[in-house]
Every structure is written in C-alpha cells, then in structure tokens.
Tab-separated table of C-alpha atoms and ligand atoms in Angstrom:
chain	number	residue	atom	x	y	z
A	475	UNK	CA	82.306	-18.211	53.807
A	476	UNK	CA	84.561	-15.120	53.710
A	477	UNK	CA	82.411	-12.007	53.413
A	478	UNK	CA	81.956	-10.257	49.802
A	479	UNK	CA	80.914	-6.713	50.230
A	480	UNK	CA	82.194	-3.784	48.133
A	481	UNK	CA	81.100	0.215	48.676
A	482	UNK	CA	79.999	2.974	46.629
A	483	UNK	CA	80.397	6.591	46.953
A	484	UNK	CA	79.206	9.597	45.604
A	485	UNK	CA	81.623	12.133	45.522
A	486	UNK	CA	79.691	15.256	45.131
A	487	UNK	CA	77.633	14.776	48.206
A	488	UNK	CA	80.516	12.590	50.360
A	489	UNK	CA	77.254	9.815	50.354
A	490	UNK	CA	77.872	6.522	50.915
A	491	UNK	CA	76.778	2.608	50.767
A	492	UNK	CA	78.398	-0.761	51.635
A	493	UNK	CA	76.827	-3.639	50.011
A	494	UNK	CA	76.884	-7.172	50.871
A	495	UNK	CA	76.799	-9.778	47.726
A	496	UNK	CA	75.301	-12.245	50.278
A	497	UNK	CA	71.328	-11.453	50.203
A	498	UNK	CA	72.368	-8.152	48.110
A	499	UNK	CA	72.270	-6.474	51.083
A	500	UNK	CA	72.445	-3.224	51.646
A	501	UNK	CA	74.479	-2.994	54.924
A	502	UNK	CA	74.889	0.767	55.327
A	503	UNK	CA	74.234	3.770	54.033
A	504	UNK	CA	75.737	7.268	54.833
A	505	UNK	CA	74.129	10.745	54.280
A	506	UNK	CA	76.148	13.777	55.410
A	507	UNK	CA	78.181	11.733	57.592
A	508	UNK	CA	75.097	9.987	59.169
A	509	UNK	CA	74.168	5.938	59.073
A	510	UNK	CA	70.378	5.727	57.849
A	511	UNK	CA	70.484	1.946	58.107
A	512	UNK	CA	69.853	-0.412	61.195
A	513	UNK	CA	72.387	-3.270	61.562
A	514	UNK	CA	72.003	-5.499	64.663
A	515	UNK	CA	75.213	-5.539	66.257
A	516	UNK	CA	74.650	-9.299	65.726
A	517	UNK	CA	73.692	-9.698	62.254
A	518	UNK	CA	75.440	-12.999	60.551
A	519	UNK	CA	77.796	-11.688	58.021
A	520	UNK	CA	79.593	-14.789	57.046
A	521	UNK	CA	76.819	-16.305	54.736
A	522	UNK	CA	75.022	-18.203	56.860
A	523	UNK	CA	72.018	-16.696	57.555
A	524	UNK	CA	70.071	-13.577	56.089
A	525	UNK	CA	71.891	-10.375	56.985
A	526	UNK	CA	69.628	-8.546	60.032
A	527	UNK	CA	69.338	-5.609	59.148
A	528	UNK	CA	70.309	-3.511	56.379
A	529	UNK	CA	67.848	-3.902	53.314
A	530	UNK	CA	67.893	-7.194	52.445
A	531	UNK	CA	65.359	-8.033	49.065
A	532	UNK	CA	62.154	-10.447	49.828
A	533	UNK	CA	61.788	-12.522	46.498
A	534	UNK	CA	60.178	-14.563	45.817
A	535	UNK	CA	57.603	-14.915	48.604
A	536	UNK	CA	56.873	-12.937	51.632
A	537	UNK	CA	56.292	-14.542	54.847
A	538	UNK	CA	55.671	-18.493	54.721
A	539	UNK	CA	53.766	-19.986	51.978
A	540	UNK	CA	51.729	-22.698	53.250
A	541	UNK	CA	50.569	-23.869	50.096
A	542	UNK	CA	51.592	-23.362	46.412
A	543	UNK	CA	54.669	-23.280	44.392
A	544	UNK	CA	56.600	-21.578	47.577
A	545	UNK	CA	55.376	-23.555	50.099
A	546	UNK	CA	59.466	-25.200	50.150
A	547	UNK	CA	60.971	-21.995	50.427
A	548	UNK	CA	62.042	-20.622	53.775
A	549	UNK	CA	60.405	-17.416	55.243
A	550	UNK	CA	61.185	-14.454	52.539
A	551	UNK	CA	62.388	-16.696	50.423
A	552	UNK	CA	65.810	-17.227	48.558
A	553	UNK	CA	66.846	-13.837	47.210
A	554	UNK	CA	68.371	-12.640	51.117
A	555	UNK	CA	70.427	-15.686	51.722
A	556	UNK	CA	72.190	-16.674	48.549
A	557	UNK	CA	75.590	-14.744	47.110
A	558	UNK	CA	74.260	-12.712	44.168
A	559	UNK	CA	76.976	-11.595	41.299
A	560	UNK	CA	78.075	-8.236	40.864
A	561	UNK	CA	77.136	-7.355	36.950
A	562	UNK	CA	78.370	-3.950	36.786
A	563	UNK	CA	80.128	-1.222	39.093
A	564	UNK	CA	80.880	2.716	39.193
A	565	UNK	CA	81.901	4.113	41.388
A	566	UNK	CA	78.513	5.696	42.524
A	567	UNK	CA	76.028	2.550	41.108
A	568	UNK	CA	76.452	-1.212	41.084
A	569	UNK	CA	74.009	-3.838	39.544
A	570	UNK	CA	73.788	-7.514	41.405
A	571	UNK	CA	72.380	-10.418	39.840
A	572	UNK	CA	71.079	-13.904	40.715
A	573	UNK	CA	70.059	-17.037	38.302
A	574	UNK	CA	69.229	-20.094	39.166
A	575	UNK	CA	72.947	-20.914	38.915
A	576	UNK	CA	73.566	-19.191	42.067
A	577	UNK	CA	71.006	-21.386	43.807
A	578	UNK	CA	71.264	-23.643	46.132
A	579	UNK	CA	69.930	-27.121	45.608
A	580	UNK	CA	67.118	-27.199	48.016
A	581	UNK	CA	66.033	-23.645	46.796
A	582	UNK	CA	66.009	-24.730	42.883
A	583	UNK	CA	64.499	-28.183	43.786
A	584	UNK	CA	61.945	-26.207	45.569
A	585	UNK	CA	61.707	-23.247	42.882
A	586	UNK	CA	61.683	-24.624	39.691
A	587	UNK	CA	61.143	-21.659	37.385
A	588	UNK	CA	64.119	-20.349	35.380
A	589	UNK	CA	64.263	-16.428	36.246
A	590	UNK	CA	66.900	-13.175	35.855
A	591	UNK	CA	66.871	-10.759	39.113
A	592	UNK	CA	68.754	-7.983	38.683
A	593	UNK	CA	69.271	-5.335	41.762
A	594	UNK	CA	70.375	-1.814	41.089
A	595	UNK	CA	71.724	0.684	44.144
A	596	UNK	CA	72.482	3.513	42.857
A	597	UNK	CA	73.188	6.913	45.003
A	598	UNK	CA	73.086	10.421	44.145
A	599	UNK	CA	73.074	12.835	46.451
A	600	UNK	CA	70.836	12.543	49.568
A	601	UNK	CA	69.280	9.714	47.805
A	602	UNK	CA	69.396	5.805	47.615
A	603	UNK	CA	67.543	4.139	44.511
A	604	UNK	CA	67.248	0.323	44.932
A	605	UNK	CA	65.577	-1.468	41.826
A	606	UNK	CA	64.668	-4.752	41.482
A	607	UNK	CA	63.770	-5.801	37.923
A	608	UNK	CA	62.617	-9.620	37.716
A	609	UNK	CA	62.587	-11.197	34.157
A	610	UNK	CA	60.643	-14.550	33.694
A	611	UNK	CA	62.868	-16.444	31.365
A	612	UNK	CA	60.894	-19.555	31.650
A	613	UNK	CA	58.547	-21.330	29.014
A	614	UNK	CA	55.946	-21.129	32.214
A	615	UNK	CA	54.272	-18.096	34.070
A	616	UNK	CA	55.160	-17.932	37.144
A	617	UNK	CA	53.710	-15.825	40.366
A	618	UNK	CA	55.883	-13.917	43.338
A	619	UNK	CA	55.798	-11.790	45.645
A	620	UNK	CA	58.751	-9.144	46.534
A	621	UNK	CA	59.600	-6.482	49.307
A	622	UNK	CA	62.616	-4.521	49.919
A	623	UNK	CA	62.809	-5.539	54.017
A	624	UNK	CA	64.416	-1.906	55.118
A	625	UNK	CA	65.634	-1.507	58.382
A	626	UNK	CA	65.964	2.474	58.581
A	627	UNK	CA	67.992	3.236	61.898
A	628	UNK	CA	66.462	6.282	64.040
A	629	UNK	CA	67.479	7.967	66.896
A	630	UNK	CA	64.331	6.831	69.467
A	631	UNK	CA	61.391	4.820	68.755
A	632	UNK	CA	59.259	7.522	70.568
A	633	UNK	CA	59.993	10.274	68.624
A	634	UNK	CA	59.250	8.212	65.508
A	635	UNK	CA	55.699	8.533	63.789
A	636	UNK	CA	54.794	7.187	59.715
A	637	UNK	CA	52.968	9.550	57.873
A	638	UNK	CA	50.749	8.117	54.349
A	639	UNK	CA	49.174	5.243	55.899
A	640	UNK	CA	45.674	7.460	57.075
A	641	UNK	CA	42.525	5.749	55.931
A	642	UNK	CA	43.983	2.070	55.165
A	643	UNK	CA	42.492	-0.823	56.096
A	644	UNK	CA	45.674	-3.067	57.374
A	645	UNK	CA	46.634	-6.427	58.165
A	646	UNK	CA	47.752	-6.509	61.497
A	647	UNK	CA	49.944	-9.579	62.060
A	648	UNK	CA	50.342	-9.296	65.693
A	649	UNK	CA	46.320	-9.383	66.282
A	650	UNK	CA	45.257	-11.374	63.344
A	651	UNK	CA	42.974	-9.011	62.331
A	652	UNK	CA	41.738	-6.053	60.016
A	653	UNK	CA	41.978	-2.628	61.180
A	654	UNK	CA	41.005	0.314	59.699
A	655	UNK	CA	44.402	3.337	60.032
A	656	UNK	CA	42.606	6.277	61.862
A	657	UNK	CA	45.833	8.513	62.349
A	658	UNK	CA	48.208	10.358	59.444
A	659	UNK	CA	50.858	10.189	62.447
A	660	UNK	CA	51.227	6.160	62.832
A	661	UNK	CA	53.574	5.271	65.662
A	662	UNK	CA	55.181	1.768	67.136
A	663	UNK	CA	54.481	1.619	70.276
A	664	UNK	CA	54.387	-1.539	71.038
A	665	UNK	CA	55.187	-5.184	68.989
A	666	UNK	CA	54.108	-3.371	65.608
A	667	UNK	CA	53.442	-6.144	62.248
A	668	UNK	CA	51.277	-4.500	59.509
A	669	UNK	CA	50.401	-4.978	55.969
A	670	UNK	CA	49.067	-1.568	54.826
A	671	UNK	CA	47.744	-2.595	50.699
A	672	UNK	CA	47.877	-0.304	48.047
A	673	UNK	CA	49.070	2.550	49.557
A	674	UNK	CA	48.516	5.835	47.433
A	675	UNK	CA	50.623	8.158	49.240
A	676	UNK	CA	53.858	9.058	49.315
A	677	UNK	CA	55.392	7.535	52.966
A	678	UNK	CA	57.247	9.827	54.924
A	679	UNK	CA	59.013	8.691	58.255
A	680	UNK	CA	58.703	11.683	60.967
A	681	UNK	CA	61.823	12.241	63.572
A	682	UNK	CA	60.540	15.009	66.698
A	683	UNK	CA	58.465	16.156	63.912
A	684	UNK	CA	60.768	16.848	61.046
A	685	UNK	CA	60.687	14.407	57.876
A	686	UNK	CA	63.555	12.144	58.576
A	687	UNK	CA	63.229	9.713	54.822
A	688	UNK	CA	60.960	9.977	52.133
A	689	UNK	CA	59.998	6.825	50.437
A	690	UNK	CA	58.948	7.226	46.663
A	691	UNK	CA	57.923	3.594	45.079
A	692	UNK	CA	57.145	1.904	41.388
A	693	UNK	CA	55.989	-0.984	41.438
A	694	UNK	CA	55.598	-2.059	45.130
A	695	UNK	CA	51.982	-0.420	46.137
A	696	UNK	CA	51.987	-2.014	49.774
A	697	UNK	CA	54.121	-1.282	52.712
A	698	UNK	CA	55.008	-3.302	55.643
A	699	UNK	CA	55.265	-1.877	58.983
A	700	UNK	CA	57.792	-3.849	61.314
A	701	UNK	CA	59.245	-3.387	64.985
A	702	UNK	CA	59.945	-6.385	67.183
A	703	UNK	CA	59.787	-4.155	70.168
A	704	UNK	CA	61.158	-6.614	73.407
A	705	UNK	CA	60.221	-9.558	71.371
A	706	UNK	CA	63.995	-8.839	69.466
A	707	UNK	CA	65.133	-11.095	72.760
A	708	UNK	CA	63.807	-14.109	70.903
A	709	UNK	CA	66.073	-13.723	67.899
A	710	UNK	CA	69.508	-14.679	67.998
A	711	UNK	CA	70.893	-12.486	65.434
A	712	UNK	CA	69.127	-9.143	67.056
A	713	UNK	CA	71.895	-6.626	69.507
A	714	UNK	CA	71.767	-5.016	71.409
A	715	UNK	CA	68.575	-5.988	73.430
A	716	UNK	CA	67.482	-2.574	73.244
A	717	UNK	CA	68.126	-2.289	69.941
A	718	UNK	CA	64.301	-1.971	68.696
A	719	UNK	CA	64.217	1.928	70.039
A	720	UNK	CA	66.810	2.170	67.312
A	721	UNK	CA	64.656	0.791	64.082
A	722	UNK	CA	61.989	0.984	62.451
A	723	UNK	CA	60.847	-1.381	59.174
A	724	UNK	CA	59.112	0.411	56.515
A	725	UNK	CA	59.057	-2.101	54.351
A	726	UNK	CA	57.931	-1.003	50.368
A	727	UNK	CA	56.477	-4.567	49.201
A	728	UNK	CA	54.198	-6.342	46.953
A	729	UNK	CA	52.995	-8.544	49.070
A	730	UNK	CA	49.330	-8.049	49.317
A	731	UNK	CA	48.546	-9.754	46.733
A	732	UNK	CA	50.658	-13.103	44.205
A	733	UNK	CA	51.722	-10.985	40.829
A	734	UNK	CA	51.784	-13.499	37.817
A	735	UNK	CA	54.760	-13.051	35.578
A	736	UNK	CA	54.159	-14.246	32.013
A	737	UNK	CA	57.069	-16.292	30.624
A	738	UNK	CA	59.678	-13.739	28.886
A	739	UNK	CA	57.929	-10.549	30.484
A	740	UNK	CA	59.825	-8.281	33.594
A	741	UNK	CA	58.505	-6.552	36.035
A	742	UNK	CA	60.262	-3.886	38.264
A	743	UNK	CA	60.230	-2.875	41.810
A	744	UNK	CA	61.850	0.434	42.867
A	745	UNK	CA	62.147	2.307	45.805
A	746	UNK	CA	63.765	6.140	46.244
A	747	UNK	CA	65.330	6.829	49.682
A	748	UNK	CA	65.517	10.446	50.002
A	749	UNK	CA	67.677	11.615	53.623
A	750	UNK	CA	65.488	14.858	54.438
A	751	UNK	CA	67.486	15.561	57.911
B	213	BG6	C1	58.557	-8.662	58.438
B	213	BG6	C2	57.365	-9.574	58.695
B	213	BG6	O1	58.533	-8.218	57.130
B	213	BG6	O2	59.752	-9.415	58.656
B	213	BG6	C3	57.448	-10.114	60.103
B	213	BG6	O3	56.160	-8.846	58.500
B	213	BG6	C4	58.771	-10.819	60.329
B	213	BG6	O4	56.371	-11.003	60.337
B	213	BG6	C5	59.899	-9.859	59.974
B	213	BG6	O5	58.865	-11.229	61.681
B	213	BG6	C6	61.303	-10.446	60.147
B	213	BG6	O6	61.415	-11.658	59.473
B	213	BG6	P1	62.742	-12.499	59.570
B	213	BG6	O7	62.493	-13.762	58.778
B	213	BG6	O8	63.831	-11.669	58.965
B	213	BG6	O9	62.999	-12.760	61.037
C-alpha cells in the first residue's frame, strides 16, 4: 500500500505536522524549526505494520487482553494499524475517522461493537492538540481502553528526567511489581515500562534542566512511561540501534483501568503538547 500522509501548518508560528492516515499517526511535528517526534529510522510506512514512532492512538485495548471482548485483538489494538479517513482539513487542523467500515475482517470479527472514532490534530502555535472522541453507536455498552503512544524525540536520554509522577504508586512492567515513585525528577535509566494511575499533575518532560514539553490531559488520568533502552535490538522496525538515547514514551492513557461506554454516549481523550524550548 502506497503511503497516505498529508501536513499541516501553522503559519503564524512556521509550526508544523505530517500525518499518516495509516494508524492516524502523527509522524512529525516541527516547533521553531525543531522535530519533537521520534521516528525509528525503520518504522514501516507502507501499511503493514503500526508506524514506530510518531504518536500512534492505542484503542481499543492497551497491551494484550488475555481474556474478554479484546482478547482477539493484537497488542494496542486496531486503531494504529488500519487507514483511517480524513473528515475534514485546514490548513492548520485535520479530523481522521475510523468505522467499522474501515476494518479489517479479523479486527471486526474479533470486535464486534459498532463505534465512531474521530481524531483531531490541531496546531497553534508552540502547541499540538490531539483529541480522540469515541462515540458508542451500538445498541450494547461496550468497555475500552485508549492511550495516545507518544514517542517525543530528545536530544540524550541522560539529560532527560519526568517531572509529576512524585508519590505514585506504579506498575512497573519490567519487574512485575508495585512501586511506590519517590523522586519529582523520574529518569530512564535503564529498560523503563511503567503504568503511573491517576496522575494529578500536570507532566512536564525536563531537558539539562529546562522544561522541554508540557503535557496537559482530559480524559486520560494515567501515563505510561516507555524506553526500550538496548532491548530496541529485538525489534525489527527500531534504527538506529542507539536510537533509545533519542526517545522517550510519555504515554497519556487510560489504561489503568476498562471504561464502559454506554450505547449512544462519547467519551473524549485529549492531550495538549506545549514545545517549552
Ligand atoms: C508501551 C507498553 O506502551 O508500548 C510496552 O507499555 C510496549 O509494554 C510498548 O512494549 C511498545 O509496544 P509495541 O506493540 O508498539 O511494540
């Protein structure tokens, strides 16, 4: 499949975005002539895998359901690896959409529930707003989960720290175990997979010191901290090998927890990127 991606600009600021309609994936994003966004060198554009990097949307599970009305789905789900329909576009905004129309067999067989996503990117200024709004348009409730999976590109891992995460008692993935946050000045250090829930704060990634993004958030309370570190080597789509010193997930989700969606009721999921540096 030929790639469909279109960009937006803002002209006031010189801001910019590329979007792929595969995943509705934010590919790149440009603040005062600077790329925000991650993209492994590698990253399958052609439509045959998730896009690595970037912020592809988590809908609607996160992770691997082992039991329940995901447990078909693939890892994240469908809404990052089918080709979503562009709705509307400005020059500055664009809204994507996906149906069960634009499903695959396998995912509808294994998703049954008729639904409406529609995914907003809008820039202005220094800022990126990405907002999900899911509509149940089925007779049935159903229950999800959703996370926007954002790969923010930094100049070195070990200058990096995440600040709003103090106090929080957090899955950590890598361990399999419960950990309490002890430190307003989190860094990746190593092979870093968290689930912080419910987090209160406002999230602000830290470059040398100086607020690099803000992360403002309705609607998804948790946040996922990601970083491969040398275990990128395993993944096929992940360049260059060194590539982790150059990412960091901070990944606004809600994920903690299954939200129930009542048949004919929405529910949205927004996240404000503001470039501080
Ligand atoms: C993160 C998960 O959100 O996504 C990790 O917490 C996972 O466990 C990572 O490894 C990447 O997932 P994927 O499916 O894109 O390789």
């Amino acid at each position: 499949m030929e790639m469909k991606a279109f960009s937006l600009v803002d002209e006031s600021s010189g801001s910019k975005a590329r979007i792929s309609q595969f995943g509705a994936t934010v590919i790149s994003w440009t603040v005062r002539g600077k790329e925000r966004l991650f993209l492994s060198e590698k990253a399958i554009l052609d439509g045959s895998k998730a896009i690595r990097g970037g912020i592809p949307p988590v809908f609607p599970v996160f992770g691997k359901a082992t039991s329940g009305p995901c447990a078909d789905l693939p890892q994240h789900g469908f809404a990052r690896n089918h080709l979503w329909t562009v709705k509307h576009k400005d020059t500055s905004s664009a809204t994507l959409r996906l149906t069960p129309t634009e499903l695959s067999k396998e995912a509808r067989n294994a998703w049954s529930y008729d639904f409406e996503l529609l995914y907003t990117v809008t820039l202005e200024g220094s800022k990126l707003t990405t907002r999900l709004e899911v509509h149940n348009r089925d007779t049935r409730d159903f229950e999800f989960q959703t996370l926007l999976h954002t790969y923010f590109r930094v100049n070195s891992i070990a200058d990096v720290h995440v600040e709003g995460l103090n106090g929080i008692m957090y899955k950590d993935k890598v361990s399999s175990s419960e950990i309490t946050e002890r430190s307003e000045q989190v860094m990746c250090t190593s092979e870093t997979d968290r689930v912080y829930p419910r987090v209160k704060d406002t999230v602000r990634i830290h470059e040398k010191s100086q607020v690099s993004i803000e992360i403002q958030r309705e609607g998804l309370e948790d946040i996922v901290l990601w970083n491969p570190w040398t275990g990128c080597e395993k993944m096929g789509d992940f360049a260059p090998a060194d590539g982790y010193k150059n990412m960091v997930c901070v990944e606004a989700g809600a994920v903690s927890k299954w939200h129930t969606l009542s048949a004919g009721k929405q529910y949205v999921a927004q996240q404000v990127l503001a470039a501080r540096l």
